Amino acid sequence: EGEAGCAGAGAGGAAPEGGLEAASLEAARLEALPGVGELYIRGASTFEGYHGKEHLTAQAYDEGGWLKTGYVCSWAPSGELHILGKRNDFLHPAGGRLVSAQRLEAIYAHRCPLVHQIWVTCEPRGPLVAVAALDAEAVFRWLQAEGLDLRSSDEHAPRITAALLQQLREVAAACRLEPCEEVSDVHVVKSLGQSDDDYRQLATPTFVLRRGHLRRRYDSELRALEIRRAATTSGGAPGGAG
């Protein structure tokens, strides 16, 4: 297994004798690389549908009767099926390939000193951006190192955000991430977890990020990042805090 969960789990090949007709990778639906996509299955081992909830059944199956598993997979040269992760955890940034959001979040959270929690996202084929909660102790040490007033960290928010973005870029370079996996801009928040009532819906009790909730909560901030990024293409320091 690669660094920070880079590799996927092997699931073996399709097993018609077990009731599954075949394993189909609907790569075109994800606009992904050939041989990589969401796993669709069909056979006697799949369920017929949700009782009394036809709309959910329609969402679970395609028109050909294939069940959408919600897992992104790839075929190995040996014919084995490798599970890469859940579809909702994958992004399609500029660069033309799928990337695992969980993998990138693990790398940035473990290797970037200023980061306590981080969520990465992007529009399809757009640049990667992040919403991050800072590590209070790391911020304190950074202020000390910069010779700044420790009692007025809010006044230094733009400089802290710029330092955070620089750290994220350094981590991307050190880990040899692809250009599409590099965070282009970041919005700073107090928390992405359970410690603040205002953010209680953004993560589960086990601190698994609720990506749909996060996107709805920070929609305006993400749009502001896009506007700011467009305005600073000719120079300037991107980044925001809130």
Short mmCIF file of C-alpha atoms in Angstrom, two decimals:
data_model
loop_
_atom_site.label_atom_id
_atom_site.label_comp_id
_atom_site.label_asym_id
_atom_site.label_seq_id
_atom_site.Cartn_x
_atom_site.Cartn_y
_atom_site.Cartn_z
CA GLU A 1 0.00 0.00 0.00
CA GLY A 2 1.31 3.43 -0.96
CA GLU A 3 1.84 6.46 1.20
CA ALA A 4 -1.28 7.80 2.93
CA GLY A 5 -3.50 5.13 1.43
CA CYS A 6 -2.46 5.66 -2.17
CA ALA A 7 -3.12 2.07 -3.27
CA GLY A 8 -6.54 0.47 -3.54
CA ALA A 9 -7.70 -2.89 -2.28
CA GLY A 10 -7.83 -5.93 -4.52
CA ALA A 11 -11.24 -7.51 -4.97
CA GLY A 12 -10.38 -10.34 -7.33
CA GLY A 13 -12.01 -10.97 -10.67
CA ALA A 14 -15.63 -11.25 -11.69
CA ALA A 15 -17.25 -14.51 -10.51
CA PRO A 16 -20.15 -15.61 -12.75
CA GLU A 17 -20.44 -18.88 -10.82
CA GLY A 18 -21.27 -16.86 -7.70
CA GLY A 19 -24.24 -15.24 -9.39
CA LEU A 20 -22.64 -12.05 -10.74
CA GLU A 21 -22.88 -11.90 -14.50
CA ALA A 22 -19.86 -9.62 -14.94
CA ALA A 23 -18.12 -6.57 -13.54
CA SER A 24 -18.47 -3.51 -15.75
CA LEU A 25 -16.45 -0.32 -15.43
CA GLU A 26 -18.57 2.54 -16.69
CA ALA A 27 -15.57 4.81 -17.19
CA ALA A 28 -17.36 7.09 -19.65
CA ARG A 29 -19.79 8.20 -16.92
CA LEU A 30 -16.88 9.52 -14.87
CA GLU A 31 -14.96 10.82 -17.89
CA ALA A 32 -11.97 9.01 -16.43
CA LEU A 33 -8.95 7.28 -17.85
CA PRO A 34 -9.58 4.05 -19.79
CA GLY A 35 -10.13 1.10 -17.47
CA VAL A 36 -10.95 3.24 -14.42
CA GLY A 37 -14.44 4.14 -13.32
CA GLU A 38 -17.43 3.28 -11.17
CA LEU A 39 -18.12 -0.43 -10.80
CA TYR A 40 -21.48 -1.60 -12.16
CA ILE A 41 -22.63 -5.19 -11.50
CA ARG A 42 -25.57 -7.35 -12.58
CA GLY A 43 -26.73 -10.81 -11.52
CA ALA A 44 -28.74 -12.89 -9.09
CA SER A 45 -26.68 -11.65 -6.13
CA THR A 46 -27.92 -8.07 -6.48
CA PHE A 47 -31.13 -6.86 -4.85
CA GLU A 48 -34.28 -6.14 -6.86
CA GLY A 49 -34.82 -2.67 -5.49
CA TYR A 50 -36.07 -0.60 -2.56
CA HIS A 51 -39.54 -1.61 -1.35
CA GLY A 52 -42.00 1.19 -1.98
CA LYS A 53 -39.23 3.60 -3.00
CA GLU A 54 -39.08 3.42 -6.77
CA HIS A 55 -37.15 6.67 -7.02
CA LEU A 56 -34.28 5.17 -5.01
CA THR A 57 -34.33 2.03 -7.14
CA ALA A 58 -34.12 4.19 -10.25
CA GLN A 59 -31.08 5.95 -8.80
CA ALA A 60 -29.40 2.65 -7.90
CA TYR A 61 -29.72 1.02 -11.34
CA ASP A 62 -29.03 2.16 -14.87
CA GLU A 63 -31.39 1.57 -17.79
CA GLY A 64 -29.75 -1.77 -18.57
CA GLY A 65 -30.33 -3.19 -15.10
CA TRP A 66 -26.76 -2.72 -13.86
CA LEU A 67 -26.38 -1.89 -10.17
CA LYS A 68 -24.26 1.19 -9.46
CA THR A 69 -22.00 0.17 -6.58
CA GLY A 70 -20.61 3.63 -5.89
CA TYR A 71 -17.02 2.33 -5.91
CA VAL A 72 -14.31 3.49 -8.30
CA CYS A 73 -12.26 0.55 -9.53
CA SER A 74 -9.63 -0.42 -12.07
CA TRP A 75 -8.65 -3.61 -13.85
CA ALA A 76 -5.15 -4.95 -13.19
CA PRO A 77 -3.22 -6.53 -16.11
CA SER A 78 -3.75 -9.89 -14.38
CA GLY A 79 -7.52 -9.44 -14.62
CA GLU A 80 -8.06 -8.64 -10.95
CA LEU A 81 -10.41 -5.88 -9.96
CA HIS A 82 -8.85 -3.23 -7.70
CA ILE A 83 -11.12 -1.10 -5.54
CA LEU A 84 -9.71 2.43 -5.36
CA GLY A 85 -12.34 4.00 -3.14
CA LYS A 86 -15.87 5.42 -2.99
CA ARG A 87 -17.02 7.53 -5.90
CA ASN A 88 -17.92 10.48 -3.66
CA ASP A 89 -14.30 10.61 -2.47
CA PHE A 90 -12.91 11.19 -5.97
CA LEU A 91 -12.43 14.49 -7.75
CA HIS A 92 -11.78 15.35 -11.39
CA PRO A 93 -9.58 18.46 -11.34
CA ALA A 94 -7.90 20.14 -14.27
CA GLY A 95 -5.42 17.65 -15.67
CA GLY A 96 -7.75 15.01 -16.99
CA ARG A 97 -7.67 12.25 -14.37
CA LEU A 98 -9.45 11.19 -11.20
CA VAL A 99 -7.76 11.89 -7.87
CA SER A 100 -8.65 10.61 -4.41
CA ALA A 101 -9.71 13.44 -2.11
CA GLN A 102 -9.18 11.27 0.99
CA ARG A 103 -5.62 10.46 -0.07
CA LEU A 104 -4.76 14.12 -0.64
CA GLU A 105 -6.38 15.17 2.64
CA ALA A 106 -4.35 12.55 4.50
CA ILE A 107 -1.12 13.71 2.90
CA TYR A 108 -1.72 17.41 3.53
CA ALA A 109 -3.07 16.91 7.08
CA HIS A 110 -0.13 14.73 8.17
CA ARG A 111 2.65 16.68 6.48
CA CYS A 112 1.58 20.33 6.66
CA PRO A 113 2.40 21.73 10.15
CA LEU A 114 -0.24 24.47 10.10
CA VAL A 115 -3.08 22.11 9.15
CA HIS A 116 -5.34 20.57 11.77
CA GLN A 117 -8.14 19.54 9.40
CA ILE A 118 -8.48 19.96 5.65
CA TRP A 119 -11.09 19.34 2.97
CA VAL A 120 -10.10 19.47 -0.70
CA THR A 121 -12.54 19.93 -3.55
CA CYS A 122 -12.87 21.25 -7.07
CA GLU A 123 -15.32 21.83 -9.85
CA PRO A 124 -15.06 19.28 -12.67
CA ARG A 125 -11.82 20.02 -14.56
CA GLY A 126 -11.20 23.00 -12.30
CA PRO A 127 -8.26 23.78 -9.99
CA LEU A 128 -8.04 22.08 -6.62
CA VAL A 129 -8.97 24.28 -3.64
CA ALA A 130 -9.17 23.58 0.09
CA VAL A 131 -10.95 24.59 3.27
CA ALA A 132 -8.64 24.16 6.24
CA ALA A 133 -8.76 24.48 10.02
CA LEU A 134 -5.47 25.54 11.57
CA ASP A 135 -3.47 23.83 14.29
CA ALA A 136 -3.46 26.38 17.15
CA GLU A 137 -0.10 25.32 18.54
CA ALA A 138 1.53 25.43 15.11
CA VAL A 139 0.12 28.91 14.53
CA PHE A 140 1.53 30.02 17.90
CA ARG A 141 4.99 28.71 16.96
CA TRP A 142 4.77 30.34 13.54
CA LEU A 143 3.90 33.71 15.06
CA GLN A 144 6.87 33.36 17.43
CA ALA A 145 9.22 32.51 14.58
CA GLU A 146 7.99 35.50 12.58
CA GLY A 147 8.35 37.84 15.58
CA LEU A 148 4.67 38.80 15.46
CA ASP A 149 2.36 39.78 18.32
CA LEU A 150 0.98 36.55 19.76
CA ARG A 151 -2.08 38.32 21.18
CA SER A 152 -3.41 39.54 17.82
CA SER A 153 -3.31 36.55 15.49
CA ASP A 154 -6.50 37.75 13.75
CA GLU A 155 -4.60 40.77 12.48
CA HIS A 156 -2.09 38.44 10.86
CA ALA A 157 -4.71 36.23 9.16
CA PRO A 158 -3.66 37.12 5.58
CA ARG A 159 0.00 36.32 6.34
CA ILE A 160 -0.96 33.07 8.09
CA THR A 161 -3.11 32.04 5.13
CA ALA A 162 -0.26 32.82 2.72
CA ALA A 163 2.12 30.76 4.87
CA LEU A 164 -0.39 27.89 4.90
CA LEU A 165 -0.70 27.93 1.13
CA GLN A 166 3.09 27.93 0.81
CA GLN A 167 3.31 24.91 3.13
CA LEU A 168 0.69 23.07 1.08
CA ARG A 169 2.71 23.69 -2.08
CA GLU A 170 5.91 22.53 -0.41
CA VAL A 171 4.19 19.33 0.72
CA ALA A 172 2.93 18.73 -2.82
CA ALA A 173 6.47 19.12 -4.15
CA ALA A 174 8.04 16.94 -1.44
CA CYS A 175 5.50 14.15 -2.02
CA ARG A 176 5.84 14.48 -5.79
CA LEU A 177 2.15 15.03 -6.28
CA GLU A 178 0.82 15.66 -9.75
CA PRO A 179 0.16 19.30 -10.70
CA CYS A 180 -3.60 18.60 -10.59
CA GLU A 181 -3.21 17.44 -6.97
CA GLU A 182 -1.68 20.71 -5.79
CA VAL A 183 -3.94 23.07 -3.83
CA SER A 184 -4.24 26.35 -5.72
CA ASP A 185 -6.04 28.33 -3.01
CA VAL A 186 -7.30 27.86 0.53
CA HIS A 187 -10.02 29.24 2.81
CA VAL A 188 -9.32 29.13 6.57
CA VAL A 189 -12.04 28.25 9.11
CA LYS A 190 -12.21 27.57 12.84
CA SER A 191 -13.14 23.89 12.64
CA LEU A 192 -14.36 21.16 10.29
CA GLY A 193 -15.43 18.87 13.12
CA GLN A 194 -17.50 18.61 16.26
CA SER A 195 -15.77 21.15 18.49
CA ASP A 196 -17.95 24.08 17.43
CA ASP A 197 -21.75 24.03 17.30
CA ASP A 198 -21.73 26.01 14.04
CA TYR A 199 -19.82 23.21 12.31
CA ARG A 200 -21.49 20.17 13.88
CA GLN A 201 -23.07 19.01 10.62
CA LEU A 202 -19.81 19.04 8.66
CA ALA A 203 -18.31 15.83 10.05
CA THR A 204 -19.52 12.62 11.66
CA PRO A 205 -18.81 11.81 15.35
CA THR A 206 -15.79 9.85 14.09
CA PHE A 207 -14.59 12.95 12.15
CA VAL A 208 -15.37 11.61 8.69
CA LEU A 209 -16.00 14.65 6.50
CA ARG A 210 -19.51 15.05 5.12
CA ARG A 211 -18.59 16.34 1.68
CA GLY A 212 -22.09 17.28 0.60
CA HIS A 213 -22.64 19.31 3.77
CA LEU A 214 -19.24 20.97 3.37
CA ARG A 215 -19.92 22.00 -0.22
CA ARG A 216 -23.27 23.52 0.72
CA ARG A 217 -21.83 25.27 3.80
CA TYR A 218 -18.88 26.80 1.98
CA ASP A 219 -20.43 27.41 -1.44
CA SER A 220 -20.12 31.20 -1.21
CA GLU A 221 -16.56 30.99 0.15
CA LEU A 222 -15.53 28.68 -2.69
CA ARG A 223 -17.02 31.06 -5.23
CA ALA A 224 -15.13 33.91 -3.56
CA LEU A 225 -11.90 31.94 -3.94
CA GLU A 226 -12.63 31.50 -7.63
CA ILE A 227 -13.25 35.23 -8.09
CA ARG A 228 -10.11 36.12 -6.12
CA ARG A 229 -8.03 33.61 -8.05
CA ALA A 230 -9.20 35.08 -11.35
CA ALA A 231 -8.38 38.57 -10.11
CA THR A 232 -4.84 37.62 -9.05
CA THR A 233 -3.71 35.70 -12.13
CA SER A 234 -1.40 38.59 -12.94
CA GLY A 235 0.11 38.65 -9.45
CA GLY A 236 -0.76 38.95 -5.77
CA ALA A 237 -1.26 36.59 -2.85
CA PRO A 238 -4.34 34.36 -2.97
CA GLY A 239 -6.07 32.93 0.07
CA GLY A 240 -8.83 33.84 2.45
CA ALA A 241 -9.88 33.46 6.06
CA GLY A 242 -13.22 33.31 7.79
#
